[in-house]
Coordinates of C-alpha atoms and ligand atoms in Angstrom, one line a residue:
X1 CA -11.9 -6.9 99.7
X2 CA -15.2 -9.0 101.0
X3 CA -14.7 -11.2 103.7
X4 CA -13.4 -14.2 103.2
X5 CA -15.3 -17.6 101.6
X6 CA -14.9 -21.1 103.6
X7 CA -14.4 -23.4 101.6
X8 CA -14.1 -27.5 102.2
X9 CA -12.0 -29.4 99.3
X10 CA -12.9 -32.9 99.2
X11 CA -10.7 -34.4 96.5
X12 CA -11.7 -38.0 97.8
X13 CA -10.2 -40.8 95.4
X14 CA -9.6 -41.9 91.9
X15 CA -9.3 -38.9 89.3
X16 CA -10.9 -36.6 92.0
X17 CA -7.4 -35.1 93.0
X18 CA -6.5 -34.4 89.6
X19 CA -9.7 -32.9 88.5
X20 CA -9.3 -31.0 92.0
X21 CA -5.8 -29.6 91.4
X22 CA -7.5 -28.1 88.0
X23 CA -10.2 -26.0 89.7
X24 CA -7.1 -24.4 92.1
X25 CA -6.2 -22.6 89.1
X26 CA -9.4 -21.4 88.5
X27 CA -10.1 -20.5 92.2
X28 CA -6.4 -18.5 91.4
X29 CA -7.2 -16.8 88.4
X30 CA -10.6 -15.4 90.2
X31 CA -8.7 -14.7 93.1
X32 CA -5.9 -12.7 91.1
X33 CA -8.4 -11.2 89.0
X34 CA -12.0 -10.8 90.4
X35 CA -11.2 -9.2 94.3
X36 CA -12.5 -12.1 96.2
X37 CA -11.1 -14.7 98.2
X38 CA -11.4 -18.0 99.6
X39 CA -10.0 -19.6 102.6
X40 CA -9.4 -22.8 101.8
X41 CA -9.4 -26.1 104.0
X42 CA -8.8 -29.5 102.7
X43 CA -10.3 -33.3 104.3
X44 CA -10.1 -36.5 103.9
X45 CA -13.3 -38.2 102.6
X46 CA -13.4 -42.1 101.3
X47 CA -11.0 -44.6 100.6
X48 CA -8.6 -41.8 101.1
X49 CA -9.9 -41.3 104.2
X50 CA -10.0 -44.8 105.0
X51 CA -6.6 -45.4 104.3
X52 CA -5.6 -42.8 106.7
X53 CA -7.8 -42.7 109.3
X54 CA -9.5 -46.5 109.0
X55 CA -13.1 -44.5 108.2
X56 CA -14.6 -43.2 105.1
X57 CA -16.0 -40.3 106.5
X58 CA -14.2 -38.9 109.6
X59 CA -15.8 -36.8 112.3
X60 CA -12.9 -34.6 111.6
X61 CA -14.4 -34.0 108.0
X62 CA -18.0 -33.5 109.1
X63 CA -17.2 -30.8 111.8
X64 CA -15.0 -29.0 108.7
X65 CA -18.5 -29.5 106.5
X66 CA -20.0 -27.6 108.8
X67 CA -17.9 -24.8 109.5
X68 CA -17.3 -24.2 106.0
X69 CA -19.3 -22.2 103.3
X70 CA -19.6 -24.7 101.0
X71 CA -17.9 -28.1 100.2
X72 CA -17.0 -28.6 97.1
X73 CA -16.7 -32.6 96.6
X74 CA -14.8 -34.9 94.4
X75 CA -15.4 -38.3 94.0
X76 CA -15.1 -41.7 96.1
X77 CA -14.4 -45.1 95.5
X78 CA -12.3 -47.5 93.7
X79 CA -11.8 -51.3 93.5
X80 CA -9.0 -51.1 96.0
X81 CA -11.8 -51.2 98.6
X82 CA -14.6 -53.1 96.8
X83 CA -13.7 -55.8 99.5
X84 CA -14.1 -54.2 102.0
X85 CA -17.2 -54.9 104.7
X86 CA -20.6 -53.0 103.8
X87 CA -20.1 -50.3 106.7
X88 CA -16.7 -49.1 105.6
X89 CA -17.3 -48.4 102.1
X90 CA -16.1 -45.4 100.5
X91 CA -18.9 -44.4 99.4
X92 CA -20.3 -44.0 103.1
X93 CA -18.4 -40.8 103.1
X94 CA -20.9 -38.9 100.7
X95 CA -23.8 -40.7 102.5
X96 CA -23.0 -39.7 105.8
X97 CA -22.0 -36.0 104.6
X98 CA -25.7 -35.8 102.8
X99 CA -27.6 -37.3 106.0
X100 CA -25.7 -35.2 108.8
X101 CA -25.9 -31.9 106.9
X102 CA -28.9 -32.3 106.1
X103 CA -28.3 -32.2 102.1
X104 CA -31.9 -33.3 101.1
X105 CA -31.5 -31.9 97.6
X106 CA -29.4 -32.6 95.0
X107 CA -30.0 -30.9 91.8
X108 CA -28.6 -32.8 89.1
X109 CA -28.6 -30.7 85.4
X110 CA -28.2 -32.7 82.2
X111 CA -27.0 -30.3 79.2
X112 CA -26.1 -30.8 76.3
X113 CA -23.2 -28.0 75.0
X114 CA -23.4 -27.1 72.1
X115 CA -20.0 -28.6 70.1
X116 CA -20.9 -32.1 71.9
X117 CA -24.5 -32.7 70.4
X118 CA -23.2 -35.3 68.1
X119 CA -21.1 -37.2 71.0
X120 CA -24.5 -37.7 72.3
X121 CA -26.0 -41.4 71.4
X122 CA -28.9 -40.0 70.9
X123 CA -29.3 -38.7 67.1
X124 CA -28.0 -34.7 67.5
X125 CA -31.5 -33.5 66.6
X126 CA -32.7 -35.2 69.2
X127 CA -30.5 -33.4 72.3
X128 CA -29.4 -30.4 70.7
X129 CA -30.2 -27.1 73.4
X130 CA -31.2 -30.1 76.3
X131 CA -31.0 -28.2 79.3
X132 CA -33.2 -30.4 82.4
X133 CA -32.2 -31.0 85.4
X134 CA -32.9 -33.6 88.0
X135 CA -34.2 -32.6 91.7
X136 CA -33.4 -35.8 93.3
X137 CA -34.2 -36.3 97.4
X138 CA -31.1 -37.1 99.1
X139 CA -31.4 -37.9 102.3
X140 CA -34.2 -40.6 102.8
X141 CA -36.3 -43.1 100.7
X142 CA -34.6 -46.8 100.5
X143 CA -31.1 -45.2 101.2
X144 CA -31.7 -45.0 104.7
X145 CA -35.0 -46.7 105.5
X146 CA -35.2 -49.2 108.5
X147 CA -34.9 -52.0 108.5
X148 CA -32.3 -53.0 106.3
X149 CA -29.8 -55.8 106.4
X150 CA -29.3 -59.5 105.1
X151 CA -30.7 -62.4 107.8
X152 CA -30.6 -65.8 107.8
X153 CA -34.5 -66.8 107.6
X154 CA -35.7 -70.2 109.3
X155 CA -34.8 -72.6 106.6
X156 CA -31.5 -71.1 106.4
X157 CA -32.2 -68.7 103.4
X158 CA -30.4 -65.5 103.2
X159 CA -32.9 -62.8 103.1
X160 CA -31.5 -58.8 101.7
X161 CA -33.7 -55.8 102.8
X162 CA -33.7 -52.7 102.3
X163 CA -36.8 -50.4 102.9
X164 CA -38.5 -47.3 101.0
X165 CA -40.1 -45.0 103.9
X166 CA -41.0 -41.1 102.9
X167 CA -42.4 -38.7 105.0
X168 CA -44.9 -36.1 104.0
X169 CA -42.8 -33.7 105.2
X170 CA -39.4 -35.2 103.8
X171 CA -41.7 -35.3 100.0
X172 CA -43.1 -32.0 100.5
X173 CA -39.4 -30.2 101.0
X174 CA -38.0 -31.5 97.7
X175 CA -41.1 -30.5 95.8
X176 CA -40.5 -27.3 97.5
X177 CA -36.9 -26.6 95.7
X178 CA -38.3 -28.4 92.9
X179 CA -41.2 -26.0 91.9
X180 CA -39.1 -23.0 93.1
X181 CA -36.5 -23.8 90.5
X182 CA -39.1 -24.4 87.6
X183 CA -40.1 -21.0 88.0
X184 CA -36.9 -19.7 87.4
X185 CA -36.7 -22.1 84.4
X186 CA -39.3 -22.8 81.5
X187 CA -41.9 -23.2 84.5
X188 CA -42.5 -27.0 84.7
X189 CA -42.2 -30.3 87.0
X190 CA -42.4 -33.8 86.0
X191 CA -42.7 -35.7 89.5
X192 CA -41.6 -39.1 89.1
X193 CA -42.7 -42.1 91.3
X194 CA -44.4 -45.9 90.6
X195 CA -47.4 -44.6 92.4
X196 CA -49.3 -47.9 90.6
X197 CA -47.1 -50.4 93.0
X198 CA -45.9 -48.9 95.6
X199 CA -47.3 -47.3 98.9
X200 CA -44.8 -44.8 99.1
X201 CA -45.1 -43.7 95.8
X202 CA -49.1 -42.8 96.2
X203 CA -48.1 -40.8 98.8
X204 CA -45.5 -39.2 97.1
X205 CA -48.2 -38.4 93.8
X206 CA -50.5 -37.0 96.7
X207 CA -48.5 -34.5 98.7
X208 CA -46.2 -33.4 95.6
X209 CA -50.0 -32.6 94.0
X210 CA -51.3 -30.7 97.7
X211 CA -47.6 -28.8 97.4
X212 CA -48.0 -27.3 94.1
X213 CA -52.2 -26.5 94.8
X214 CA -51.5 -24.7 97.6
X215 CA -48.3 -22.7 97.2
X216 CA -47.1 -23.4 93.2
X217 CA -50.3 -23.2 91.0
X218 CA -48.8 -20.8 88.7
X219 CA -46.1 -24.0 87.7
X220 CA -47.1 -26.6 85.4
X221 CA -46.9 -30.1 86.9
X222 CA -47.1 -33.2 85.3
X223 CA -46.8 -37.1 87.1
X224 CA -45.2 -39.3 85.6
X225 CA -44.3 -43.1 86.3
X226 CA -40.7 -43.6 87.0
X227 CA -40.1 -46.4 84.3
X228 CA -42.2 -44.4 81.9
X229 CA -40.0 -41.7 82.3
X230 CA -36.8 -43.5 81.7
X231 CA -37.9 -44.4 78.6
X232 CA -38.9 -40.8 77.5
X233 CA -35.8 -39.0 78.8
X234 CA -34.2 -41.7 75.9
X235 CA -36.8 -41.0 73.5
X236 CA -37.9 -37.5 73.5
X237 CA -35.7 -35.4 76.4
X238 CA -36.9 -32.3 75.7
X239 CA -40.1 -32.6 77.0
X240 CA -38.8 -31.5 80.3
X241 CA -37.7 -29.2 82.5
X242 CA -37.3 -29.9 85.9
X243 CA -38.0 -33.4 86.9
X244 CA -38.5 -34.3 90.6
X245 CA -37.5 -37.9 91.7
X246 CA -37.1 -39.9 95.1
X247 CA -33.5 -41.0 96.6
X248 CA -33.4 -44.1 94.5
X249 CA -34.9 -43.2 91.2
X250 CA -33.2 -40.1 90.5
X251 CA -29.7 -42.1 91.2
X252 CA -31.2 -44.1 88.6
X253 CA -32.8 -41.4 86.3
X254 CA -30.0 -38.5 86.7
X255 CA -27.1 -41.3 85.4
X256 CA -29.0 -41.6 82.0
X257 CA -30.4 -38.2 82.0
X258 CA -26.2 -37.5 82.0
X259 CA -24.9 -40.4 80.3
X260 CA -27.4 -39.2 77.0
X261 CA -25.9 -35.9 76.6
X262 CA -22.9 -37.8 75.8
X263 CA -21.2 -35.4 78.4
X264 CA -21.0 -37.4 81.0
X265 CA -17.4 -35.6 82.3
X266 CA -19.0 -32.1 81.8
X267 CA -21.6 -32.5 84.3
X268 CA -21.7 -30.5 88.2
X269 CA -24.0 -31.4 90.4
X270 CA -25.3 -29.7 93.6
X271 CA -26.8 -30.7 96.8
X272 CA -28.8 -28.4 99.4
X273 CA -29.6 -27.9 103.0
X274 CA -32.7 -26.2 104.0
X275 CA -32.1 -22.5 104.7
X276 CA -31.3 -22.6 108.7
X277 CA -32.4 -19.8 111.3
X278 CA -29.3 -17.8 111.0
X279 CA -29.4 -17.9 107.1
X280 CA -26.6 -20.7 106.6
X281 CA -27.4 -23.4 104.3
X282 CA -25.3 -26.0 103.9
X283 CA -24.4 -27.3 100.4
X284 CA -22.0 -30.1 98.8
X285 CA -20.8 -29.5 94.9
X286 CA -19.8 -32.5 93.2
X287 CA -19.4 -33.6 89.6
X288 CA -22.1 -36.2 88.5
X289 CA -19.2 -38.8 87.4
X290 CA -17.4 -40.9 89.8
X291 CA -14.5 -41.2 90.5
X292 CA -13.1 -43.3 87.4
X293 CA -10.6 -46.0 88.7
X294 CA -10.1 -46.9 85.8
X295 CA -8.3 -43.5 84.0
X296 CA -6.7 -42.1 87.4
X297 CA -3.9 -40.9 87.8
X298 CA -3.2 -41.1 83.9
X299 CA -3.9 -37.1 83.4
X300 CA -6.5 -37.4 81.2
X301 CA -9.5 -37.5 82.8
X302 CA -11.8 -34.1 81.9
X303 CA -11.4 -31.5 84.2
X304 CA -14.7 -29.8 83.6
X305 CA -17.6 -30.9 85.8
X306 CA -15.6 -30.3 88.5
X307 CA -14.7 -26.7 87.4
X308 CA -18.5 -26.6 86.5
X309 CA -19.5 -27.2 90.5
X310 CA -17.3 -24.5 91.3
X311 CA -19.3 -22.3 89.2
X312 CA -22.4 -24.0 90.6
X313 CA -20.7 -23.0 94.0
X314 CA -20.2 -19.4 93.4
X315 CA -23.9 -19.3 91.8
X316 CA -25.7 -21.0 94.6
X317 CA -23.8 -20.5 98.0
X318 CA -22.5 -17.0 97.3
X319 CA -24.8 -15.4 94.4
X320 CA -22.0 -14.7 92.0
X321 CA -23.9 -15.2 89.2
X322 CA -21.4 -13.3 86.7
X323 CA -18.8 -15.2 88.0
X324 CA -20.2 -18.3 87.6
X325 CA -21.4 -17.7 84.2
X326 CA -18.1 -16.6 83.2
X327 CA -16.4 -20.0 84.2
X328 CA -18.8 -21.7 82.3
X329 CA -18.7 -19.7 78.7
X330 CA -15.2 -20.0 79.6
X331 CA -15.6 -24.0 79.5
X332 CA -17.8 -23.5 76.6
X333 CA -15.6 -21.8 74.6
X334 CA -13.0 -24.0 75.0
X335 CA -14.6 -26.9 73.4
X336 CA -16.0 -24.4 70.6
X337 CA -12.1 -24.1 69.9
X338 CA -11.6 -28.4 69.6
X339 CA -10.0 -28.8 72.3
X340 CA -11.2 -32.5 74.4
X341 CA -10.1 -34.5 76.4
X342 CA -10.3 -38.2 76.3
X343 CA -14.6 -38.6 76.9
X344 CA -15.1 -36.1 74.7
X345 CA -13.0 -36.6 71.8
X346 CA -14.0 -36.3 68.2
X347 CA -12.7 -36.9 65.4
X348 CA -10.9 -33.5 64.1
X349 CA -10.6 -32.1 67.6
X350 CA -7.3 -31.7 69.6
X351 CA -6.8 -34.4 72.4
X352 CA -5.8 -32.4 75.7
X353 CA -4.8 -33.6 78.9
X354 CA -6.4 -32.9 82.2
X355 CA -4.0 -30.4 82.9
X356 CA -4.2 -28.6 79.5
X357 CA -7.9 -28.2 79.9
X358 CA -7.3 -26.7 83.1
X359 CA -4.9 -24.1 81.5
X360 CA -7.2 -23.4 78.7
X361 CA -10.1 -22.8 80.6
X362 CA -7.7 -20.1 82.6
X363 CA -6.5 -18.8 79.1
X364 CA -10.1 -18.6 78.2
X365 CA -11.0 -16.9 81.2
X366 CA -8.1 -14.3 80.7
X367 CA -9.9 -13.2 77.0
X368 CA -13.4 -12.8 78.2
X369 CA -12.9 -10.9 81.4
X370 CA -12.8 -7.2 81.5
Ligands
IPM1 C1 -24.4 -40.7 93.2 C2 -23.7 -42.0 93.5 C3 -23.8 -42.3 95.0 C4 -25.3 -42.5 95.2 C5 -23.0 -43.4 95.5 C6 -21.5 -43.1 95.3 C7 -23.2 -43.6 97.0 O1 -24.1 -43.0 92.7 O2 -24.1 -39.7 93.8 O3 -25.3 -40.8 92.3 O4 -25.8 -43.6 95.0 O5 -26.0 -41.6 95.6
MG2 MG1 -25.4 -42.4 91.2

């Protein structure tokens, strides 16, 4: 038996813990049935955290980050603490967890499976086979630039700032995963910035172009406005690959590049250290939606993107590829058979529950293992 996986569980708040308590089983059935294991640890991260421990991201959880493998993340948030000041926000727990392990990128995939192309709202033609993916930077840009803050100026005015600062260094890292994971793919970049008003943005055009002459000639790269590509992620998707964006506009670009493949519940995400001396490189798994006030603790939110960072886990913190693929053709094949939950639903298709997904992915998992 290999030595044991660390792993951090995050369920965090809203549907996290449900959609949480769904990947167990999987982490069960591969346990029972594919002679590894994981040792588990689970923190408090969020308004869950904040309700216990009066902090959305507790030292407590960061030190467990850090010892463990990988963390695989839920979701944060919730009106329950929409009132509360700006530096006790939920959401302060992902921030802080992305700036002090240094998680600078978060790959963010938009694909469209196959049985969903028509719950896209884009015509099916039009995303059928989408399979891009979003290299956002996740630990600088406007999300973390000094200064920031609301004054009072002298006539009394309030006065909001926030600041956009990148480093060449901080841009020329992110191209870095960027580029390495187009050749892997169909071989191209689109690097996204508003290079035509903003300082920032020339620079990033500049280095991502001195990045891919001198080590990643071989990969097709294309610059593209930011707005511009908004509109052509709704228009023609397919046109990409790999698209490279900054902090704030791949928040922005990697919620529609999601929400149009009508899969929005289906969708992992994962975010990346650099590779440290000794080899370890930290990395948070999350699924791209939030955490869904709204539907918690109902049991039927989907199950799936959650499952699907666990396979993004195995595939990218522990190179078990064949396990990973096998979670997701067992998702796959799941909706092939009309089962969905609520998101998803069709007409003609069996409504599940979060927990019946769960099962059914473990059913699934049962028939296509050998
Ligand atoms: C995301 C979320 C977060 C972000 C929030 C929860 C802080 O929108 O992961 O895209 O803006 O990065
Ligand atoms: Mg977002």
């Amino acid at each position: 038996m290999p030595a044991n996986k660390k792993l951090l569980v995050l369920p965090g708040d809203g549907i996290g813990p449900e959609v949480m308590a769904e990947v167990r089983r999987v982490i069960d059935w591969m346990e029972r049935r594919r002679r590894v294991s994981f040792e588990i640890t689970e923190g408090l991260v969020g308004g869950a955290a904040l309700d216990a421990e009066g902090t959305p991201c507790p030292d407590r959880t960061v030190a467990a980050a850090r010892d463990a493998d990988a963390v695989l993340f839920g979701s944060v948030g919730g009106p329950k603490w929409d009132s509360l000041p700006f530096d006790r926000r939920p959401e302060l727990g992902i921030l802080r967890l992305r700036k002090d392990l240094g998680l600078f990128a978060n790959l963010r995939p938009a694909i469209v499976f196959d049985p969903l192309a028509d719950a896209s709202s884009l015509k099916a033609d039009v995303v059928r086979g989408l399979d891009i993916i979003i290299v956002r930077e996740s630990t600088g840009g406007i999300y973390f630039g000094e200064p920031r803050g609301v004054h009072t100026d002298s006539s009394g005015k309030r006065v909001g700032i926030d600041t956009e600062v990148y480093s060449e260094d901080e841009i020329a890292r992110v191209a870095r995963v960027a580029f390495d994971l187009a050749r892997k793919r169909r071989n191209k970049v689109t690097s996204t910035e508003k290079a035509n008003v903003m300082q920032s943005g020339r620079l990033w055009r500049a280095v991502v172009s001195e990045v891919h002459k001198a080590e990643f000639a071989d990969v097709e790269l294309e610059h593209m406005y930011a707005d511009n590509a908004a509109m052509q992620l709704c228009s023609r998707p397919k046109q990409f690959d790999v698209i490279l964006a900054s902090n704030l506009f791949g928040d922005v670009l990697s919620d529609l590049a999601a929400a149009l493949t009508g899969s929005l519940g289906m969708l992992p995400s994962a975010t990346l250290g650099a590779v440290g001396a000794d080899g370890k490189r930290y990395a948070l798994y999350e699924p791209i939606h939030g955490s869904a006030p709204d539907i918690a603790g109902r049991g039927i939110a989907n199950p799936c993107a959650q499952i699907l960072s666990f396979a993004m886990l195995l595939r990218w913190s522990f190179g078990m590829e064949e396990d990973a693929r096998l979670i997701e053709r067992a998702v796959e094949q799941v909706l092939a058979g009309g089962m969905r939950t609520a998101d998803i639903m069709q007409a003609g298709m069996a409504r599940i529950s979060t927990a019946v997904m769960g099962e059914s992915v473990v059913r699934e998992l049962d028939k296509i293992a050998v």
